[in-house]
Coordinates of C-alpha atoms and ligand atoms in Angstrom, one line a residue:
X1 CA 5.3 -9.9 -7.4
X2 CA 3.3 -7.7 -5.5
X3 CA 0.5 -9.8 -3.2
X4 CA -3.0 -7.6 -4.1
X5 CA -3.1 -5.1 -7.6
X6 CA -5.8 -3.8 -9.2
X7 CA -5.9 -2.1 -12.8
X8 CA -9.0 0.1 -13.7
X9 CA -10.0 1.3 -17.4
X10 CA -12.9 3.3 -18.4
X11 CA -13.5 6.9 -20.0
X12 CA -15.4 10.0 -18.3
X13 CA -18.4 9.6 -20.8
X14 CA -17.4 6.3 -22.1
X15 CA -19.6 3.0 -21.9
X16 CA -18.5 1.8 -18.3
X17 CA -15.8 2.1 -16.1
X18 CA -14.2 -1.3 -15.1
X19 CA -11.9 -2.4 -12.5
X20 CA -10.0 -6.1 -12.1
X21 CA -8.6 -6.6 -8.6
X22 CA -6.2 -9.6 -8.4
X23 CA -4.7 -11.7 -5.2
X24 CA -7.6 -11.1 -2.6
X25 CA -7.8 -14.7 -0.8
X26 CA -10.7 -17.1 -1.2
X27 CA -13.8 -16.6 1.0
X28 CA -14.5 -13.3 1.7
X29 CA -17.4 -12.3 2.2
X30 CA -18.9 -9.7 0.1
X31 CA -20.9 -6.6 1.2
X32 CA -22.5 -5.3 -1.8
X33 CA -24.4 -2.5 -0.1
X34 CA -21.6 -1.7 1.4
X35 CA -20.0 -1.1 -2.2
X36 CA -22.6 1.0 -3.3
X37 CA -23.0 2.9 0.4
X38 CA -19.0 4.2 -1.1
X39 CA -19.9 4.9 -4.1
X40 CA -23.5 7.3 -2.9
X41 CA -20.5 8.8 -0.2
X42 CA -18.3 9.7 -3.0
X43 CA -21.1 11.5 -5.4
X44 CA -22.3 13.4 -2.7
X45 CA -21.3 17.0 -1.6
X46 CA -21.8 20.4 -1.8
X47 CA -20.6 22.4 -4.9
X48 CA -20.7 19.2 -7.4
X49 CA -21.8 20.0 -11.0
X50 CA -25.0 18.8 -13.1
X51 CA -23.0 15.4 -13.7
X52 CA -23.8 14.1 -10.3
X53 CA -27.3 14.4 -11.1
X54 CA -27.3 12.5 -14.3
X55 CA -25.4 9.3 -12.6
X56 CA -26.5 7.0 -9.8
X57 CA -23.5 4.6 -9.7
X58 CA -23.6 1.1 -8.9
X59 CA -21.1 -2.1 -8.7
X60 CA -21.8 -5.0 -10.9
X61 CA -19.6 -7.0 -10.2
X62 CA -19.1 -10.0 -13.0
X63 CA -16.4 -12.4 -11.7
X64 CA -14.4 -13.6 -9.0
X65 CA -17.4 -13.7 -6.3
X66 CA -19.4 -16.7 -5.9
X67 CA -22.6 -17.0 -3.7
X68 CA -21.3 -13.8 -2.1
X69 CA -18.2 -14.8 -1.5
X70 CA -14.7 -14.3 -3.5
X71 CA -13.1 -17.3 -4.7
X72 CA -9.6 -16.4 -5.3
X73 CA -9.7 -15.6 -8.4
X74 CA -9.4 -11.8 -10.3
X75 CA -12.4 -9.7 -9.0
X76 CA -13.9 -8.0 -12.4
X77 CA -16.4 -5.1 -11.2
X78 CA -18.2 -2.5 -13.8
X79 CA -19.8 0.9 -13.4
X80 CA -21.9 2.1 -15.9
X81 CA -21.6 5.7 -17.2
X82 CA -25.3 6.5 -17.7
X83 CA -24.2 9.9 -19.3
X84 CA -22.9 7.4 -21.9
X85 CA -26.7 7.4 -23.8
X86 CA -25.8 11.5 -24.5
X87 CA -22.7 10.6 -25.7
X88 CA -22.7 8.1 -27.5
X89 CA -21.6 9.4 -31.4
X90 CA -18.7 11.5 -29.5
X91 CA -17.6 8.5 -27.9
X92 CA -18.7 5.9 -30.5
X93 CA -15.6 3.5 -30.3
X94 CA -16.1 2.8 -34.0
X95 CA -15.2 5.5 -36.5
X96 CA -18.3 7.3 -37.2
X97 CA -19.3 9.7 -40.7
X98 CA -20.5 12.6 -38.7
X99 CA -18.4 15.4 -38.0
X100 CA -17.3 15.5 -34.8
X101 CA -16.0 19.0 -33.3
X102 CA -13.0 18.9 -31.8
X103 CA -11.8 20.5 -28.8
X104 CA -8.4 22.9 -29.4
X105 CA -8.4 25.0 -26.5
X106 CA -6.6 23.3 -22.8
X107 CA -7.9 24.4 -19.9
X108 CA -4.7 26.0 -17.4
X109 CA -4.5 23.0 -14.4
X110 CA -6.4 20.4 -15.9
X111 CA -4.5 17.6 -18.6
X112 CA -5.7 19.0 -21.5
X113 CA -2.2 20.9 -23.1
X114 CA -0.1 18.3 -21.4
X115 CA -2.3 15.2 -22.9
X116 CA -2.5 16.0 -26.5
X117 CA 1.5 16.6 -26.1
X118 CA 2.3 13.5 -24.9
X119 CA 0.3 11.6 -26.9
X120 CA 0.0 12.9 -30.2
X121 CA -3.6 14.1 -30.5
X122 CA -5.7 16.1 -32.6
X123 CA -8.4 16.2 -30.0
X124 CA -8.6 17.3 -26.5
X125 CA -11.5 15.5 -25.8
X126 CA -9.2 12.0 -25.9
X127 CA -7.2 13.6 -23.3
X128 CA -10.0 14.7 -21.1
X129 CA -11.8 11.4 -21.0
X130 CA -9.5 9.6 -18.8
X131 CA -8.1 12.5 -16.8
X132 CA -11.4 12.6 -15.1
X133 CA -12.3 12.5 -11.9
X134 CA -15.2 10.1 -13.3
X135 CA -11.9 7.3 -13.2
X136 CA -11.9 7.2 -9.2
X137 CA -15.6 5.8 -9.0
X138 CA -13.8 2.5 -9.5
X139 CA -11.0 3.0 -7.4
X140 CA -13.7 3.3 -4.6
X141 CA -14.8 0.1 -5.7
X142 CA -11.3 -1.3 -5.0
X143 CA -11.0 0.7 -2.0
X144 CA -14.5 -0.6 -1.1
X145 CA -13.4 -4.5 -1.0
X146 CA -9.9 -3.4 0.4
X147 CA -11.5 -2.0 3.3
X148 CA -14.1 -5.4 3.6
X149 CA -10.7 -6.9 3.6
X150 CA -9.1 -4.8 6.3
X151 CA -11.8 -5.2 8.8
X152 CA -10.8 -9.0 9.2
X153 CA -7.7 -7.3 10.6
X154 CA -9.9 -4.5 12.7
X155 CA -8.8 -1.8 11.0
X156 CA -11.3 1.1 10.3
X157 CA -10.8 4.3 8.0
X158 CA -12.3 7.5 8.1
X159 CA -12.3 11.3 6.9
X160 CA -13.5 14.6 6.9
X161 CA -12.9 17.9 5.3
X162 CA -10.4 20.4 7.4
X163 CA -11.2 23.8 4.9
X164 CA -12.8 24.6 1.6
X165 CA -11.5 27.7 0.2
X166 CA -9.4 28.4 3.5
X167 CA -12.4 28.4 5.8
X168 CA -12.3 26.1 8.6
X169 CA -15.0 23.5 8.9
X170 CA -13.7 21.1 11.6
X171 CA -12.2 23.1 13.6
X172 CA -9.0 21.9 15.5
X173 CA -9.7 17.8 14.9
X174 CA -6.4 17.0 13.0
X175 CA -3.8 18.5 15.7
X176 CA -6.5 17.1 18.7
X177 CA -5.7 13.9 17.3
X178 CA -1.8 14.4 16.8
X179 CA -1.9 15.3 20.7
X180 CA -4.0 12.2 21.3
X181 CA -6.2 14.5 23.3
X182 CA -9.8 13.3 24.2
X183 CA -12.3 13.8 21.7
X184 CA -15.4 12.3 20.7
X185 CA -14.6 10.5 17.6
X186 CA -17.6 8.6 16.8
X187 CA -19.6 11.0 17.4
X188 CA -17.1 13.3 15.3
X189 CA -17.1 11.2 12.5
X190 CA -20.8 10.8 12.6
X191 CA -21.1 14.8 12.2
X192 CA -18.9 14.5 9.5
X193 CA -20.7 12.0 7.6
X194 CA -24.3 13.9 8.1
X195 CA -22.4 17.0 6.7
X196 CA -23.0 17.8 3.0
X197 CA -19.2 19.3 3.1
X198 CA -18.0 16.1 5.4
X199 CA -17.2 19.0 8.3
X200 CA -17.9 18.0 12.0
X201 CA -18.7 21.9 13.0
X202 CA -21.9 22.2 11.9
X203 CA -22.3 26.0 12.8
X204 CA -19.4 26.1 10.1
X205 CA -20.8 24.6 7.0
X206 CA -23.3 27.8 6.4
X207 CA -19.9 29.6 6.2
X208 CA -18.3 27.6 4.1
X209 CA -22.0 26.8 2.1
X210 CA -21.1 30.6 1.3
X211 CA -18.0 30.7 0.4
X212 CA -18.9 28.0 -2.3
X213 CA -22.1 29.9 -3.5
X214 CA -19.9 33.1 -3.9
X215 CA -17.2 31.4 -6.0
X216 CA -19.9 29.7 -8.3
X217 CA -21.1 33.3 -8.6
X218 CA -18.4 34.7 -10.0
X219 CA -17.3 31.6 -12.3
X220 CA -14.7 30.4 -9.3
X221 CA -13.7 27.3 -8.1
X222 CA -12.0 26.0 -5.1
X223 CA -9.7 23.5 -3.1
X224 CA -9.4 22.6 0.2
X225 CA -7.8 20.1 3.1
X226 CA -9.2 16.7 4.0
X227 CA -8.0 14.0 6.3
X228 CA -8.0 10.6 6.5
X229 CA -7.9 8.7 9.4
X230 CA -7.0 4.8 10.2
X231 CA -7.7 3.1 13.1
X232 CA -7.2 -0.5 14.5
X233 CA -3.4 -0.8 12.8
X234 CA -0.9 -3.2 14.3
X235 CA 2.3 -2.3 15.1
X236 CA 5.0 -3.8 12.4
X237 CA 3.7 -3.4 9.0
X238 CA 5.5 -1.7 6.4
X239 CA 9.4 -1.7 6.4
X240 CA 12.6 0.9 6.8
X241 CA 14.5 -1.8 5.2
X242 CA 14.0 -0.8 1.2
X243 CA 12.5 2.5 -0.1
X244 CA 9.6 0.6 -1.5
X245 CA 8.7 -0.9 1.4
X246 CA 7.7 2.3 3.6
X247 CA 4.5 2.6 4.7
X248 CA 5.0 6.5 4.5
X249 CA 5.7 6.7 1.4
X250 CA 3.1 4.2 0.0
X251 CA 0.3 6.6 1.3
X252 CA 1.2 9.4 0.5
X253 CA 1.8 8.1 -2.9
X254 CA -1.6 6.7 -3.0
X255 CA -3.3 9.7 -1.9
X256 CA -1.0 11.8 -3.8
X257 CA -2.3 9.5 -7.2
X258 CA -6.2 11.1 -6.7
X259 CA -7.2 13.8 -8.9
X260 CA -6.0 17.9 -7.9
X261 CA -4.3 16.5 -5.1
X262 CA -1.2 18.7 -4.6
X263 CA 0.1 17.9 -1.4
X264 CA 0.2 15.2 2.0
X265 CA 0.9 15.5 5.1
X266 CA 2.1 12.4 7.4
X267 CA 1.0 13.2 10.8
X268 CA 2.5 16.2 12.0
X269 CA 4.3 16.6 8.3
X270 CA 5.2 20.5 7.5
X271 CA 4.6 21.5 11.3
X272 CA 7.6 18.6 11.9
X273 CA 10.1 21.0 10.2
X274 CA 9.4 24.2 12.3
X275 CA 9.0 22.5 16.3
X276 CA 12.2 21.0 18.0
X277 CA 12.5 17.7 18.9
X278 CA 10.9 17.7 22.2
X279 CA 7.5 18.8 20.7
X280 CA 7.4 16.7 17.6
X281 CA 8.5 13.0 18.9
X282 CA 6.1 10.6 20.4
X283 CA 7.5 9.6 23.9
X284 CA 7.2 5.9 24.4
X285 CA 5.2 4.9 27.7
X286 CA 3.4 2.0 29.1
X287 CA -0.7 2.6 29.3
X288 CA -2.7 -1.2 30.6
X289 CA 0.6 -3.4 30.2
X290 CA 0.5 -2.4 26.7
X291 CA 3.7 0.0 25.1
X292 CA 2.0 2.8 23.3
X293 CA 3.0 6.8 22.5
X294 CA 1.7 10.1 24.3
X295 CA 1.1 11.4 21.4
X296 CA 1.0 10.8 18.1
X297 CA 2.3 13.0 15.9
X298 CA 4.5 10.8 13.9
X299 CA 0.7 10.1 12.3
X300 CA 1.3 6.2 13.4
X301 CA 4.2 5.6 11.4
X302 CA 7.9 5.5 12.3
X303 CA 11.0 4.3 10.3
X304 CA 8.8 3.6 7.2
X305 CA 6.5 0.7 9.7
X306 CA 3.3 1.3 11.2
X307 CA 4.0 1.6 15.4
X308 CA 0.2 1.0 16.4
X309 CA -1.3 4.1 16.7
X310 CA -4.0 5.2 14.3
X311 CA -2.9 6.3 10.8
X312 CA -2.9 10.0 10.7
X313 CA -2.7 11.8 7.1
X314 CA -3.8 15.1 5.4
X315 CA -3.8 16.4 2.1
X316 CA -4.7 19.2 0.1
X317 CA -6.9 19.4 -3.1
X318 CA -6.3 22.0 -5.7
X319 CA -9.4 24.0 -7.0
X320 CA -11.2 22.4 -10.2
X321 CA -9.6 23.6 -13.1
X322 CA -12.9 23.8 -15.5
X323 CA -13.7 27.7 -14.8
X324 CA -16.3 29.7 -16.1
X325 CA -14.6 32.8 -15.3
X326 CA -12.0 31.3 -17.7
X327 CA -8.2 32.1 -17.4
X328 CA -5.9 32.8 -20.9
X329 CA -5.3 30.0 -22.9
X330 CA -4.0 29.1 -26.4
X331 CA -6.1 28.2 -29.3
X332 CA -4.3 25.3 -30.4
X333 CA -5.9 25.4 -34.0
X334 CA -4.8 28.9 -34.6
X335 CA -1.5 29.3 -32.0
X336 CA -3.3 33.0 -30.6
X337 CA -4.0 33.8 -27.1
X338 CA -7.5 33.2 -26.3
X339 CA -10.0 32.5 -23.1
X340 CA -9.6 28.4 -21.5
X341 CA -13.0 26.6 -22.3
X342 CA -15.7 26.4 -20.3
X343 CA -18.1 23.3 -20.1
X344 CA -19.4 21.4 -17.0
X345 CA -18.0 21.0 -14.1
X346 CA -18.2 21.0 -10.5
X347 CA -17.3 23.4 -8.4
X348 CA -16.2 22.1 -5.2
X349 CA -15.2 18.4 -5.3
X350 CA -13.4 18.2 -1.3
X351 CA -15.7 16.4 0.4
X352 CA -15.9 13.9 -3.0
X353 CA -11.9 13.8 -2.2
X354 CA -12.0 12.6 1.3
X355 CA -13.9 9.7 0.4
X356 CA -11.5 8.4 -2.8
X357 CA -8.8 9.5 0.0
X358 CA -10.1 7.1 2.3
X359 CA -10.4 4.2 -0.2
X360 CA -6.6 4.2 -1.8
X361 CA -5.6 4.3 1.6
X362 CA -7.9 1.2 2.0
X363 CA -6.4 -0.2 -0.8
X364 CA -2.5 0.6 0.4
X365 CA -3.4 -0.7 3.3
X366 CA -4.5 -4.0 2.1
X367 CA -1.7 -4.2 0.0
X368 CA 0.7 -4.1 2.7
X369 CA -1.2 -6.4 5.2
X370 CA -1.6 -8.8 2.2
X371 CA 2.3 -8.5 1.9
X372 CA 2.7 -9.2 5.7
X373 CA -0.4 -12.0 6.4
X374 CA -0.8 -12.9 2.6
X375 CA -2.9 -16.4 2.8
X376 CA -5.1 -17.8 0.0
X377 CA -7.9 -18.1 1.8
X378 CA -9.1 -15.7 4.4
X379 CA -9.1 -19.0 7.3
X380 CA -4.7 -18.7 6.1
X381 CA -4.6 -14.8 6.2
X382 CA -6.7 -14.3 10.0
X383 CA -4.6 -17.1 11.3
X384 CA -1.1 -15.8 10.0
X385 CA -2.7 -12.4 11.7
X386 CA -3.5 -13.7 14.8
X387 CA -0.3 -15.4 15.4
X388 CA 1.7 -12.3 14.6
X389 CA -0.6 -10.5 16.8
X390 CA -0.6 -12.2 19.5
X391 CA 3.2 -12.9 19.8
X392 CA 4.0 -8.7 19.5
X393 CA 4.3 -8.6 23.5
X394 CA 5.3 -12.3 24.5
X395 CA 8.3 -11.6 21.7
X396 CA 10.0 -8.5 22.9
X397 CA 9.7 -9.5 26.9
X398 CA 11.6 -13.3 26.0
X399 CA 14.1 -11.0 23.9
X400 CA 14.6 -8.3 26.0
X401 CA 14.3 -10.9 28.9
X402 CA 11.8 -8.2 30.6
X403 CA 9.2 -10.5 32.5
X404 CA 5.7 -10.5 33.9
X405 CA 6.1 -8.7 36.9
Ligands
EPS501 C1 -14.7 16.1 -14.3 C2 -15.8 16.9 -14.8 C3 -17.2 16.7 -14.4 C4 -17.2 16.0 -13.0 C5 -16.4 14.7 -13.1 C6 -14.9 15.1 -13.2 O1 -17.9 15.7 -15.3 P1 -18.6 16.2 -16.6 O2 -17.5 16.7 -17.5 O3 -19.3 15.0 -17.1 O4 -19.6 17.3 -16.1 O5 -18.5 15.7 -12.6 O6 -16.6 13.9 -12.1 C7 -17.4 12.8 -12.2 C8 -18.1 12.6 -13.3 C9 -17.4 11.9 -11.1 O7 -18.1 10.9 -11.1 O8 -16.7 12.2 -10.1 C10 -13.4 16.4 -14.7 O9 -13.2 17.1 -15.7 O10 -12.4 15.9 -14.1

């Protein structure tokens, strides 16, 4: 029985999207700007279609919260599709008399072909609805409480775009922080979030601006990198003793679940497979009293358990598959060769990425402190914390017998 789960339902251009989140303890406090601060974070960004202009999404949240607090019971949260008032015939949930055209032609990399396989439609438009991207609005939700939740254990998440396209937007951030060398992080992040593209080089978002506005030009889309960063962790969470239990492998699963994600990186990840030894392990040293690593390139994470150090992941997103320059498709009404469909789309949806990056990792993240503290009340689950916490050092010097010098 897993501590913290959350299930979400809801189509692209249905009624509402909905999500019910179930374990969080009693008493939380609920920041419901907060909520919505996510969800304005994740609509935003350069490149995004004419949907983003259409929707303004909100939470409304209709159980489990009491006078602004939770109360231990499931958390039932809604966000309402306002595109829904254009479609509502073509998504009527009741049968309707009116013709309704079908769509016969997938597009290549979205799930369009694989969807109406699977499942045994006539339609493509039933596969399309809930492939959307439109489906992680609520995950940010979840992602949104998780991190309200994480904060009682001071840990922080963040992210920014690497590259759009294969141009460069924050510069050499990601390895900076794998070397643990100095850098400005605040004011970093603070770049990052001012950015339209969520890059902290300013002098390179005109570039990559560009890049975007030539791609639309010709019908094109485009990818990128993004990574998330999480700061605050303790040491000892996560586990090497089961597969299902590694931190590791739980991100990068949960990052790997978004939308046109294709690939993660844990720390150092690919990089770890071309550098001996001596340049890819953290050496172990003693800063303030305190046991910590010179560098972290393990991205925070060793032997499937969280070592202290902050939480370092990258991943990369796969350009949006709805092109108007389309590529060669099959007309699945007629079996011939023909051009993929075009409709609305956006055309850059990285920065949007980061964000929903940064909230499943949230919501890993709670999962496996909920695991480790648990507690049905947040008094239970601060207190379990702090004891753990504060027995880390005491612990390994009456073990080791090491003393106080
Ligand atoms: C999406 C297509 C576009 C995106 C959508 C994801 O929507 P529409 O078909 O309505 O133009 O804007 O993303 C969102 C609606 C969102 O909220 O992120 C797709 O096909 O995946």
């Amino acid at each position: 029985m897993s501590q913290i789960r959350y299930l979400t339902a809801g189509e692209s251009h249905g009624q509402s999207l909905v999500v019910i989140i179930e374990g969080f303890p009693a008493n939380l406090k609920i920041d419901f700007q907060q909520i919505n601060k996510e969800l304005a974070r994740r609509q935003s960004g350069y490149g995004r279609g004419g949907r983003m202009k259409i929707e303004t999404d909100k939470a409304e949240f209709i159980a489990g919260v009491r006078f602004g607090k939770t109360t231990g019971a499931p958390i039932a949260v809604l966000v309402k599709n306002k595109d829904w008032e254009n479609w509502g015939t073509k998504m009527s949930v009741q049968a309707v008399e009116e013709a309704i055209e079908k769509i016969v032609i997938p597009r290549p990399g979205h799930a369009d072909l694989v969807g109406v396989t699977k499942y045994d439609l006539d339609d493509i438009r039933n596969s399309i609805e809930r492939s959307s991207a439109r489906e992680t609005a609520v995950r940010v939700v979840a992602g949104a409480i998780a991190k309200q939740l994480l904060k009682q254990y001071g840990v922080e998440i963040f992210s920014f775009v690497e590259s759009i396209g294969g141009v460069e937007g924050s510069g050499d951030l990601y390895q900076k922080l794998l070397n643990k060398e100095e850098v400005d992080f605040k004011n970093l992040m603070d770049l990052a979030e001012a950015s339209e593209l969520r890059v902290n080089e300013p002098e390179q978002e005109t570039h990559l601006k560009e890049k975007i506005r030539d791609a639309k030009k010709e019908g094109n889309t485009l990818g990128g990198t993004f990574a998330v960063i999480a700061k605050g962790l303790i040491t000892g969470v996560g586990s090497f003793v089961h597969y299902d239990k590694k931190l590791d492998a739980a991100l990068s699963h949960s990052i790997m679940s978004i939308n046109a994600v294709k690939g993660v990186e844990v720390g150092a990840g690919f990089a770890t497979a071309i550098n001996p030894g001596s340049e890819v392990h953290d050496e172990i040293i003693i800063s303030n009293g305190s046991i910590i690593r010179k560098t972290n390139r393990a991205g925070g994470i060793e032997g499937g358990t969280s070592n202290g150090e902050d939480i370092l992941l990258r991943a990369a997103m796969k350009p949006i598959a709805t092109l108007m320059m389309p590529l060669k498709s099959v007309d699945l009404s007629t079996f011939t060769e023909i051009d993929a469909r075009r409709e609305r789309s956006d055309f850059t949806a990285v920065p949007a990425c980061a964000v929903i990056g940064e909230s499943v990792v949230a919501w890993a993240l709670a999962e496996f402190y909920s695991a480790k503290f648990g507690g049905d009340s947040i008094k239970e689950t601060v207190e379990n914390f702090r004891n753990y916490k504060n027995s880390i050092h005491s612990g390994l010097r009456k073990n080791f017998g090491s003393h106080e010098s």
